[in-house]
CSV table of C-alpha atoms in Angstrom, one decimal:
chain,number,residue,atom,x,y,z
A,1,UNK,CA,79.1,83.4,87.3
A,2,UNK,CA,80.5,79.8,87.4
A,3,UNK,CA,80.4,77.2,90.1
A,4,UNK,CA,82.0,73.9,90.6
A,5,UNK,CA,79.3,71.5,92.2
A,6,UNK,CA,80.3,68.2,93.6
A,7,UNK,CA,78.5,65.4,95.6
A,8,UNK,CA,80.7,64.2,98.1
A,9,UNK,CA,81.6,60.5,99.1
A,10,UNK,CA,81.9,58.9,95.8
A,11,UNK,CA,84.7,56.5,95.6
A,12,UNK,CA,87.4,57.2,93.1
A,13,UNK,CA,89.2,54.7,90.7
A,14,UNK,CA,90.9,54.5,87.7
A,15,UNK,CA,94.1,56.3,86.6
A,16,UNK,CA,94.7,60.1,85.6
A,17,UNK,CA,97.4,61.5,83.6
A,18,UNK,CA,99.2,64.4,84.6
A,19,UNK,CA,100.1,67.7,82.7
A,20,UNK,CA,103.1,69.5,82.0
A,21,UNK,CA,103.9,71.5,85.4
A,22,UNK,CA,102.6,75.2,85.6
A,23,UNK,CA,105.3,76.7,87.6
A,24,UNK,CA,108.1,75.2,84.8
A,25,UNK,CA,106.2,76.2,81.8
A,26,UNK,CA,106.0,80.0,82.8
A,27,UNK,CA,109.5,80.9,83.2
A,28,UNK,CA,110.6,79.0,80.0
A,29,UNK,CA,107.8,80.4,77.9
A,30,UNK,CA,109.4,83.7,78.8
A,31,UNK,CA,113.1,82.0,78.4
A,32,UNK,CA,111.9,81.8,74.6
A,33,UNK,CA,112.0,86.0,75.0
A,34,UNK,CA,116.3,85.4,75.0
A,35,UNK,CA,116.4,84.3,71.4
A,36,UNK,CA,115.7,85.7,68.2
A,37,UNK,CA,115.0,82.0,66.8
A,38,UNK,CA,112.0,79.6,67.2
A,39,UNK,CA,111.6,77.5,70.4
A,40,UNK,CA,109.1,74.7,70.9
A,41,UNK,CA,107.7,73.3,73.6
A,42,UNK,CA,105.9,70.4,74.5
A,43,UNK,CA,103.2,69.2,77.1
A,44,UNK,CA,102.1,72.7,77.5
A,45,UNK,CA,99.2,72.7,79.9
A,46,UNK,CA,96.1,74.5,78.4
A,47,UNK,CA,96.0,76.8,81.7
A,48,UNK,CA,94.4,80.6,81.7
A,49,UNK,CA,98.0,81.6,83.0
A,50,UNK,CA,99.8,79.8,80.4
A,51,UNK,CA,97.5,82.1,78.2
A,52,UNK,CA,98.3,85.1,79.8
A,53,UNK,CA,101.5,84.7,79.5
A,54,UNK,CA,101.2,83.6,75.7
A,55,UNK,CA,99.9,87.3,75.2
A,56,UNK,CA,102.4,88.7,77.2
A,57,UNK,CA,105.2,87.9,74.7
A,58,UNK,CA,102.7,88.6,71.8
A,59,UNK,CA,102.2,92.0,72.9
A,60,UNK,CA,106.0,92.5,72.9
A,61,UNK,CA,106.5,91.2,69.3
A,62,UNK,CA,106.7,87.6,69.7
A,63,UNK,CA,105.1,84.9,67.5
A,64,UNK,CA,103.2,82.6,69.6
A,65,UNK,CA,101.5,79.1,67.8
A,66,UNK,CA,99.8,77.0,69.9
A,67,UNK,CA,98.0,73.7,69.1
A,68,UNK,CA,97.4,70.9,71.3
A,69,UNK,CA,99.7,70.4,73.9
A,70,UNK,CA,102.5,72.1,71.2
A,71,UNK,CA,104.1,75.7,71.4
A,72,UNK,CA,106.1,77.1,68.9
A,73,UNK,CA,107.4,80.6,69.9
A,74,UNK,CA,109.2,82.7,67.4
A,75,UNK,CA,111.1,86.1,68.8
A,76,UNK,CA,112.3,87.5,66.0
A,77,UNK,CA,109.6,90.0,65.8
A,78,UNK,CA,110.2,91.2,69.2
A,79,UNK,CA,110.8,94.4,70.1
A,80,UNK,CA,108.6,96.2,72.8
A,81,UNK,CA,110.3,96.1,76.0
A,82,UNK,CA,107.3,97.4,78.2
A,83,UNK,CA,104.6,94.4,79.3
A,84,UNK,CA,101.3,95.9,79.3
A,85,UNK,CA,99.8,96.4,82.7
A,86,UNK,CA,96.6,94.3,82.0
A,87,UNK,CA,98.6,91.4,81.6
A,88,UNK,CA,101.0,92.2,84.3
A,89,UNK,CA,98.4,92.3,86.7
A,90,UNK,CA,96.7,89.3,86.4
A,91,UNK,CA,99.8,87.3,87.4
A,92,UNK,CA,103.4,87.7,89.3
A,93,UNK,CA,105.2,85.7,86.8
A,94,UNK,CA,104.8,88.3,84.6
A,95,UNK,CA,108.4,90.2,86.5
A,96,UNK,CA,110.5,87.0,85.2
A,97,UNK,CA,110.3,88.8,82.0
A,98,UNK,CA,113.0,91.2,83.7
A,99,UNK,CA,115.6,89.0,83.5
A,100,UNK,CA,115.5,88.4,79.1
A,101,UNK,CA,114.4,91.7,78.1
A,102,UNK,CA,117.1,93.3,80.3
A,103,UNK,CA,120.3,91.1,78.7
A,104,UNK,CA,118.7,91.1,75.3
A,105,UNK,CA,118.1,94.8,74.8
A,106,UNK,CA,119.2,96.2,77.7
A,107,UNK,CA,116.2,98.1,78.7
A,108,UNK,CA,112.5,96.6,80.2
A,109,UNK,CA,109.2,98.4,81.7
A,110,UNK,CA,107.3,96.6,84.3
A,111,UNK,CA,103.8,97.1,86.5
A,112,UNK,CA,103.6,96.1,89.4
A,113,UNK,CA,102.9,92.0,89.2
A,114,UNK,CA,99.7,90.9,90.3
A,115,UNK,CA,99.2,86.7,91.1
A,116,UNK,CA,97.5,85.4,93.8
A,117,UNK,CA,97.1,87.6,97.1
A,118,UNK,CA,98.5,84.8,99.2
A,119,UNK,CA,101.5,87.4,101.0
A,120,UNK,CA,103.3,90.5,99.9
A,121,UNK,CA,106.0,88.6,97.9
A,122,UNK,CA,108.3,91.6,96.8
A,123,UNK,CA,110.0,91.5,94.0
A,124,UNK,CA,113.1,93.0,96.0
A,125,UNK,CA,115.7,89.9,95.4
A,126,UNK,CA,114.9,90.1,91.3
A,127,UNK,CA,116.1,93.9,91.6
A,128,UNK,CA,118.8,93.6,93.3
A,129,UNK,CA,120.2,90.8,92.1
A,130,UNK,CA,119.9,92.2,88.6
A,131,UNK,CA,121.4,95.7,89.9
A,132,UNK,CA,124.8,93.1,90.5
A,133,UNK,CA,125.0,92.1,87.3
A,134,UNK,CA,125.0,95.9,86.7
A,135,UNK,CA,121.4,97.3,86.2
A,136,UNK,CA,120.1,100.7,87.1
A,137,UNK,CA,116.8,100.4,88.5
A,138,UNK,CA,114.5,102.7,88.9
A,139,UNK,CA,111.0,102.5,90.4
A,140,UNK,CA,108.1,104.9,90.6
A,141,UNK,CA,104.2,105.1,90.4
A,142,UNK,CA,104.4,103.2,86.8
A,143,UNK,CA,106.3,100.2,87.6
A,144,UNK,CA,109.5,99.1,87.6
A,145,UNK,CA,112.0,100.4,84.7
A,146,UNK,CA,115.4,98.5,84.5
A,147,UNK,CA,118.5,99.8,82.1
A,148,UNK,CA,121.8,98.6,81.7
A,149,UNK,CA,124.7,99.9,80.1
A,150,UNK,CA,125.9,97.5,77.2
A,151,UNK,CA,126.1,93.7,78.1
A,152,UNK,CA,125.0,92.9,81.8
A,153,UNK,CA,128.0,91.9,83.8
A,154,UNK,CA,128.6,88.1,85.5
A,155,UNK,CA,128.7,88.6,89.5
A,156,UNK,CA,128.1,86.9,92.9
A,157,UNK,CA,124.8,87.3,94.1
A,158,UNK,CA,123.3,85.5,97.2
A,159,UNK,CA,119.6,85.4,97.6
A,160,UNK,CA,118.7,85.8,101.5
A,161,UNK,CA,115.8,83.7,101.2
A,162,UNK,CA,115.8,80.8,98.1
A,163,UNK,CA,113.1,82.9,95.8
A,164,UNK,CA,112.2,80.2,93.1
A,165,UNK,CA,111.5,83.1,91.2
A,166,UNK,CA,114.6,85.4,91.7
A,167,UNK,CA,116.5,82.1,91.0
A,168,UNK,CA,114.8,82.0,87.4
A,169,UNK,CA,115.1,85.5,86.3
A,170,UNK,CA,118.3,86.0,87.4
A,171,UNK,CA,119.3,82.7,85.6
A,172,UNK,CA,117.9,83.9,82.6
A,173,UNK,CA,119.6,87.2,82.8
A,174,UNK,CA,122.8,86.2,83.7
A,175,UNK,CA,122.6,83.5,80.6
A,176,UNK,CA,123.4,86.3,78.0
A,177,UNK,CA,125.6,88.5,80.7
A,178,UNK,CA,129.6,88.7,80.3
A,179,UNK,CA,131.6,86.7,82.4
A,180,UNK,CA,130.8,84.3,85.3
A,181,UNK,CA,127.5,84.9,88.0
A,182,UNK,CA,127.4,82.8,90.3
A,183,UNK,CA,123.9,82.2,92.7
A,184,UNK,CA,124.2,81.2,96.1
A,185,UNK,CA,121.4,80.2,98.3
A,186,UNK,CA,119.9,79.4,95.1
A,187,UNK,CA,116.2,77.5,95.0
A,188,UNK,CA,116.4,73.9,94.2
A,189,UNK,CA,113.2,73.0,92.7
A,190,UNK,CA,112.8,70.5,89.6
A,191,UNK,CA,111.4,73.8,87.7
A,192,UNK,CA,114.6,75.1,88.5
A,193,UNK,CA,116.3,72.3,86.9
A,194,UNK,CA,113.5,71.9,84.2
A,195,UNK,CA,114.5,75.8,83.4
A,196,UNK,CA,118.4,75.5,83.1
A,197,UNK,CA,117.7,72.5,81.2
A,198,UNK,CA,115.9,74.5,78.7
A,199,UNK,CA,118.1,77.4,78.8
A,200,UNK,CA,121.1,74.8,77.9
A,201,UNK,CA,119.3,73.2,75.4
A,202,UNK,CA,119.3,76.9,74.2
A,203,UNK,CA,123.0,77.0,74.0
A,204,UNK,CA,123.6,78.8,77.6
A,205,UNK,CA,126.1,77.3,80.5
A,206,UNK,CA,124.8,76.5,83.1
A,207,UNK,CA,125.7,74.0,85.9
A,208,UNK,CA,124.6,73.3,89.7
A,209,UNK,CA,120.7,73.4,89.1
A,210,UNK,CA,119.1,71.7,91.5
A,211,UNK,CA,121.9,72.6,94.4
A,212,UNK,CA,122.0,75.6,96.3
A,213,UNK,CA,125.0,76.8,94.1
A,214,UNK,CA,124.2,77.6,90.2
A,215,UNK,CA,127.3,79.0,88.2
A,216,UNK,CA,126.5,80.7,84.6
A,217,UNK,CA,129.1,81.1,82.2
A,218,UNK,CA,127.6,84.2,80.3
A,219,UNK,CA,127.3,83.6,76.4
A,220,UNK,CA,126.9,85.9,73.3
A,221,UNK,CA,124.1,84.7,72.1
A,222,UNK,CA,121.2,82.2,72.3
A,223,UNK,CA,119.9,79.7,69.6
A,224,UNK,CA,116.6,78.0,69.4
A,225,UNK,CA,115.8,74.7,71.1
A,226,UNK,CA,112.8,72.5,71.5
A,227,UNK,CA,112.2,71.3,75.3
A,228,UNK,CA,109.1,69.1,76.4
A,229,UNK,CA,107.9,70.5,80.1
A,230,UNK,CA,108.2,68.3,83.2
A,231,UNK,CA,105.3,66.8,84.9
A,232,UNK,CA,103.2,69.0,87.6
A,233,UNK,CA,104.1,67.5,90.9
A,234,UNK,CA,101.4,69.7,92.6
A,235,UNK,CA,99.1,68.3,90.2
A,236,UNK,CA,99.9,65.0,90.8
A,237,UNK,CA,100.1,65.8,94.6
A,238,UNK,CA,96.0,67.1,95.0
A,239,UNK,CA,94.6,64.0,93.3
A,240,UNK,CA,96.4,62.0,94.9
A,241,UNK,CA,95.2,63.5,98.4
A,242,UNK,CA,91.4,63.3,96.5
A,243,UNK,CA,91.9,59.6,96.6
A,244,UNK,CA,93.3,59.7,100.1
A,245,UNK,CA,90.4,61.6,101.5
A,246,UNK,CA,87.9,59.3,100.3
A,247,UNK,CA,89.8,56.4,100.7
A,248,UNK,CA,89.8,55.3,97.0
A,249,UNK,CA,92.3,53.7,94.8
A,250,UNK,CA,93.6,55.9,92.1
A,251,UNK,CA,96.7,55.7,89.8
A,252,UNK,CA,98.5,59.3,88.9
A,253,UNK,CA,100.8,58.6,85.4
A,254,UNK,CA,103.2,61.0,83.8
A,255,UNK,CA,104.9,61.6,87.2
A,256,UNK,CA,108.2,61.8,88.9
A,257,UNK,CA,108.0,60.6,92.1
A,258,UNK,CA,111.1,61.6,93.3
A,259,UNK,CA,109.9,65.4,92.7
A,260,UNK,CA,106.9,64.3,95.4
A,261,UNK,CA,108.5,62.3,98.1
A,262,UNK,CA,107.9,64.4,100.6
A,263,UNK,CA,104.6,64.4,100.0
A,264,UNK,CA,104.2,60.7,99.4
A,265,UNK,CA,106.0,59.9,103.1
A,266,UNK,CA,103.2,62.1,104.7
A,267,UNK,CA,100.5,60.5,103.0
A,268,UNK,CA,102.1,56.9,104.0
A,269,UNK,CA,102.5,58.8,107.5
A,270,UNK,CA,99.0,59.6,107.2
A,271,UNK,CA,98.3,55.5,106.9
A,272,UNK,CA,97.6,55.4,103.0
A,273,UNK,CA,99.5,53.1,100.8
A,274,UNK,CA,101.3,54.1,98.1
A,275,UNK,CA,102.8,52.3,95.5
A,276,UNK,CA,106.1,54.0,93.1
A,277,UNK,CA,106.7,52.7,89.6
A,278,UNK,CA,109.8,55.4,88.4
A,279,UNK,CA,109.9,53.2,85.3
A,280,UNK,CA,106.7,53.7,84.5
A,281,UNK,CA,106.4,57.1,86.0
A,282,UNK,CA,103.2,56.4,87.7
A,283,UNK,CA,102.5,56.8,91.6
A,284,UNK,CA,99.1,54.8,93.1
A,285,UNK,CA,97.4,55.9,96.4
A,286,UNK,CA,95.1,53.8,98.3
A,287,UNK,CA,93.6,55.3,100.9
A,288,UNK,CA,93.8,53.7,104.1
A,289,UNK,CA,90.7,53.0,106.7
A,290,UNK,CA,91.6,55.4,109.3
A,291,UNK,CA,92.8,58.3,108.6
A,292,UNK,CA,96.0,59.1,110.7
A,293,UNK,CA,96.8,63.5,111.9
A,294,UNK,CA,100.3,63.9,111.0
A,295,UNK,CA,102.2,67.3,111.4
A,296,UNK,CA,103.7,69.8,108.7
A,297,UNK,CA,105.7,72.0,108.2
A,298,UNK,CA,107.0,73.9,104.8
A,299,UNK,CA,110.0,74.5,103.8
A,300,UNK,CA,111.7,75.3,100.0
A,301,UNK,CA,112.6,72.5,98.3
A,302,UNK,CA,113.3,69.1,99.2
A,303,UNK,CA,111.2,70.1,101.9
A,304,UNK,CA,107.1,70.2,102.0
A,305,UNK,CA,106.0,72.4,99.4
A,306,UNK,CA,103.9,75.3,100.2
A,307,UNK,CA,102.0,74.5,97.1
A,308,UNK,CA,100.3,71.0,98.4
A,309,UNK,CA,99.7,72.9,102.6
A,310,UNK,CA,96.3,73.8,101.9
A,311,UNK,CA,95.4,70.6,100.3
A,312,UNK,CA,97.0,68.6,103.1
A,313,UNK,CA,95.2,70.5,105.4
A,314,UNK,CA,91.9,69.6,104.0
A,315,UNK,CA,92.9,65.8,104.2
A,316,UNK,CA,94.0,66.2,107.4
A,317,UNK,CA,90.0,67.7,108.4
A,318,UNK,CA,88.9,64.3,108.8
A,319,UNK,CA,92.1,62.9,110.6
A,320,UNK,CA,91.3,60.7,113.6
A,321,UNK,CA,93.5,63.1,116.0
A,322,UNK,CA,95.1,66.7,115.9
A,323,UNK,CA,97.6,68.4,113.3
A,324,UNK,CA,100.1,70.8,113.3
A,325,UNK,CA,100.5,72.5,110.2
A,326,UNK,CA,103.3,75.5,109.9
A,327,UNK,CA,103.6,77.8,107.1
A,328,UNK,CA,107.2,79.1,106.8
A,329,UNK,CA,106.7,80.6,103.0
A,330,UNK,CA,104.1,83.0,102.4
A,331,UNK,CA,102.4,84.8,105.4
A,332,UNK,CA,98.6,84.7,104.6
A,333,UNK,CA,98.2,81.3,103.2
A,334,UNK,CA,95.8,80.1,105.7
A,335,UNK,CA,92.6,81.7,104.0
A,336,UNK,CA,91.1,78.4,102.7
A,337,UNK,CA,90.5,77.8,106.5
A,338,UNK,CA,87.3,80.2,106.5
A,339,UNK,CA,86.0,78.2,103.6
A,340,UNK,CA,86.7,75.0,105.3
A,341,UNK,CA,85.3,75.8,108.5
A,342,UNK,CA,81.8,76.3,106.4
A,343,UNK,CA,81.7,72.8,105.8
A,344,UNK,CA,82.5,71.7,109.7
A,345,UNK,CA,86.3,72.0,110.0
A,346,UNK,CA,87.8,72.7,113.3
A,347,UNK,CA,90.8,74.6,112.6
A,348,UNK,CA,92.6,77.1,115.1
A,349,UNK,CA,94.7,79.9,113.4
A,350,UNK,CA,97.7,81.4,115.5
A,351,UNK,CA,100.3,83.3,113.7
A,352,UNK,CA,102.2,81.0,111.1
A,353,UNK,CA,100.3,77.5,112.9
A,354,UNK,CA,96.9,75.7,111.9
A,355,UNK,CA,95.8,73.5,114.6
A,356,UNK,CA,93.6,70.9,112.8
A,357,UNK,CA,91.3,68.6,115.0
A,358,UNK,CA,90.1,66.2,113.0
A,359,UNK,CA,85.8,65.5,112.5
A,360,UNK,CA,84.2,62.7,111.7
A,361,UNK,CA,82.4,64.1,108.7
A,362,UNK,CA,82.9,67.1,106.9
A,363,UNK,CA,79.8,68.4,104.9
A,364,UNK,CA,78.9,70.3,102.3
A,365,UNK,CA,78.5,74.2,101.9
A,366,UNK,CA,78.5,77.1,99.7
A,367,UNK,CA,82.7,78.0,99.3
A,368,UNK,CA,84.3,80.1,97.2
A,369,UNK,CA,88.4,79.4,95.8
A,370,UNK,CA,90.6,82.6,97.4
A,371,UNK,CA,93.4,81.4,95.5
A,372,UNK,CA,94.6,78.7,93.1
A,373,UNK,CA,95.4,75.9,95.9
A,374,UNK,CA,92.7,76.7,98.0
A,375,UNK,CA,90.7,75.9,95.3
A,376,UNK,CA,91.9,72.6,94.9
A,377,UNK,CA,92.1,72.5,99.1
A,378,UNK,CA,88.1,73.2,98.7
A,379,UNK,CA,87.4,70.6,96.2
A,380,UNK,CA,88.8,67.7,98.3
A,381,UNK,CA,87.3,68.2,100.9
A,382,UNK,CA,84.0,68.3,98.9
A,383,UNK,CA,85.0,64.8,97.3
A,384,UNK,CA,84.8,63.8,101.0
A,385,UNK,CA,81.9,65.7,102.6
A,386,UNK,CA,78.1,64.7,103.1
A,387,UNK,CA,76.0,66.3,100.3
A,388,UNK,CA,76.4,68.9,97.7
A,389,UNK,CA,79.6,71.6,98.0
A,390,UNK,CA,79.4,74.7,95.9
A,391,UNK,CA,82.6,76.2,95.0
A,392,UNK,CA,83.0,80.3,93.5
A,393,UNK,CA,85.8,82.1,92.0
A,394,UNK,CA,86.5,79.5,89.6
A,395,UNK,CA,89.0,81.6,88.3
A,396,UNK,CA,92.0,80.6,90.8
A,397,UNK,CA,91.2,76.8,89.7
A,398,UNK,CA,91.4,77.9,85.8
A,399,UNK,CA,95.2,79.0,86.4
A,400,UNK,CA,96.5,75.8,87.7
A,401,UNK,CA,94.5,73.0,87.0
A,402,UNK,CA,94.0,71.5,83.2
A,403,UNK,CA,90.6,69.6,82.3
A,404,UNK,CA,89.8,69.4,86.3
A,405,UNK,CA,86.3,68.6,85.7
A,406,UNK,CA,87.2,66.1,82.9
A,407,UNK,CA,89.8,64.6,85.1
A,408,UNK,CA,87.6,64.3,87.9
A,409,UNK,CA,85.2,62.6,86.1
A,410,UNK,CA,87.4,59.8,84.9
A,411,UNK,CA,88.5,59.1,88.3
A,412,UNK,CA,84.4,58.5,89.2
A,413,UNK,CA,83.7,62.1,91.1
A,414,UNK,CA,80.0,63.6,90.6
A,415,UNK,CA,81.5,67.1,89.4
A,416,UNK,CA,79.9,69.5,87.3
A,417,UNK,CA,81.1,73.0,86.0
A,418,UNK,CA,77.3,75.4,86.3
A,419,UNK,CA,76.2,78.9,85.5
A,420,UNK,CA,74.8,80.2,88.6
């Protein structure tokens, strides 16, 4: 089994280049899955789920070339509508192929998806949203297995809650579908945008990404396109708290601020500086003397992302004063707080609140990663803590972080990837 070890207070410096974004490279791999021509993509990240995925659409028929940070996808070859359930379970993005198989042939087969066990996260708003553009769905012990009768049919749909993912696949879907959809309380994240831009690029219309309001004019048929990935804010967002935390001076480049700020005003909140060149798409932190406790709260985007909480939240462990940290997203996404308490955390738990008093010191443990952004909650805090941190299940790190040791290691941190 592999470990990540790190020996805590080092001081960080130097400058780290971010990778393409891993929740806007999933869903427009699988846009590729709408076209019978070649797609290519660049800044891929060389992520396990980006692999998984890769043989998701091989095992349905797609060509799949991949060479540095290049992707060249070829569907002509596709013709298995039915994702095989050893690749559906290892991750939840695997349901946004739904939305393509269904307006290309009219027919898909899906398990159950698996991901990270950070809340129940049904897949109800993909189904019945894709039932309005005139699906019959039907579920049972194998899966999920969606048909439609000809070409899917352009509707209303509003999603009670903005599902990122509902928001993709029923954007991808409704791209091919005849007529007009139009999604209201859509999700307005940049991998949203990053998508539709893709999907356009493609040769679908489709306007209002990025607004609660997307309207897609249905089209017969989708071309080829090449497309170069955005720049992973969450990425961007955990070193950034890693120079925080130890109060270093470190330069993020390849990223849009304007995807992080509000991120970037609770680190300035927090008393760390942080210096914006858009131009130059770099953000630098320095981290400030004291660290200050400030209070969050997550909310879909422009609000805080769920995605940087439990990375906050380990910042925020050696705040001088208490923090108030809300999860409004996912229900069980408070499990890095076990881990953390190993190393000398005092966090109280109640309901959808963390109550963080901050400690002087945190120190170093044996801790294991129970999902992607714990991980990188776990690893922060070790950058911080007195002595040597351990940290298991390595394999929540692998989906979502590219090079993290390599990375680490250019910024200064004692990190080592072991065999234990």
């Amino acid at each position: 089994m592999e470990k990540i070890v790190v020996s805590g207070q080092q001081k960080l410096s130097g400058e780290v280049a971010i990778s393409g974004a891993k929740n806007a490279v999933l869903p427009i791999i699988v846009a590729t899955l709408l076209t019978e021509d070649q797609c290519t993509l660049y800044d891929v990240p060389h992520l396990a789920d980006v692999q998984t995925i890769s043989e998701v659409l091989q095992s349905l028929g797609a060509g799949v070339n991949y060479h540095g940070h290049t992707m060249v996808i070829d569907g002509a070859g596709v013709s298995q509508t039915e994702a095989p359930y050893e690749y559906v379970q290892k991750m939840r993005a695997s349901v946004l192929i739904m939305g393509p198989l269904l307006a290309r042939f009219g027919k898909v087969n899906l398990s159950m998806p698996g991901g990270c066990a950070i809340g129940t996260r049904p897949i109800d708003l993909h189904l019945k949203g894709l039932e309005l553009l005139g699906a019959t769905i039907h579920i049972d012990e194998d899966g999920v297995h969606a048909e439609s009768d000809g070409r899917l049919k352009g509707n209303d749909i509003f999603l009670r809650v903005p599902s990122v993912g509902a928001t993709e696949n029923l954007m991808m879907a409704a791209s091919l579908a005849e007529g007009c959809t139009r999604i209201e309380n859509a999700a307005e994240e940049p991998e949203i945008v990053d998508l539709a831009n893709m999907l356009n690029a493609m040769g679908a219309d489709i306007r209002g990404a990025g607004t609660s309001m997307i309207r897609i004019n249905g089209v017969p048929r989708l071309h080829g396109a090449a497309h170069t990935i955005i720049p992973d804010r969450i990425e961007a967002g955990s070193y950034l708290l890693a120079g925080a935390i130890t109060k270093s001076r470190i330069k993020v480049t390849n990223c849009i601020a304007e995807h992080l700020r509000p991120v970037l005003d609770k680190i300035i909140e927090s008393g760390a500086e942080v210096i914006v060149n858009e131009e130059a798409m770099t953000v630098e932190v320095i981290g400030g003397e004291h660290i200050l406790p400030v209070d969050i709260k997550t909310m879909p985007y422009p609000g805080f992302p769920t995605d940087m909480q439990s990375q906050f939240m380990a910042y925020m462990c050696m705040a001088e004063g208490a923090s108030h940290f809300t999860e409004t997203i996912f229900e069980n996404r408070f499990m890095h707080v076990d881990e953390l308490r190993k190393m000398g955390a005092n966090i109280q738990i109640d309901g959808k609140n963390a109550f963080v008093n901050g400690v002087p010191s945190l120190y170093g443990a044996d801790v294991k990663a129970t999902d992607l952004r714990a991980g990188a909650a776990l690893l922060i805090a070790a950058l911080a803590a007195q002595g040597e941190t351990t940290i298991g299940q390595l394999h929540h790190l692998d989906r979502g972080y590219e090079d993290l040791i390599g990375k680490f290691r250019q910024l200064g941190a004692k990190i080592q990837r072991v065999e234990m």
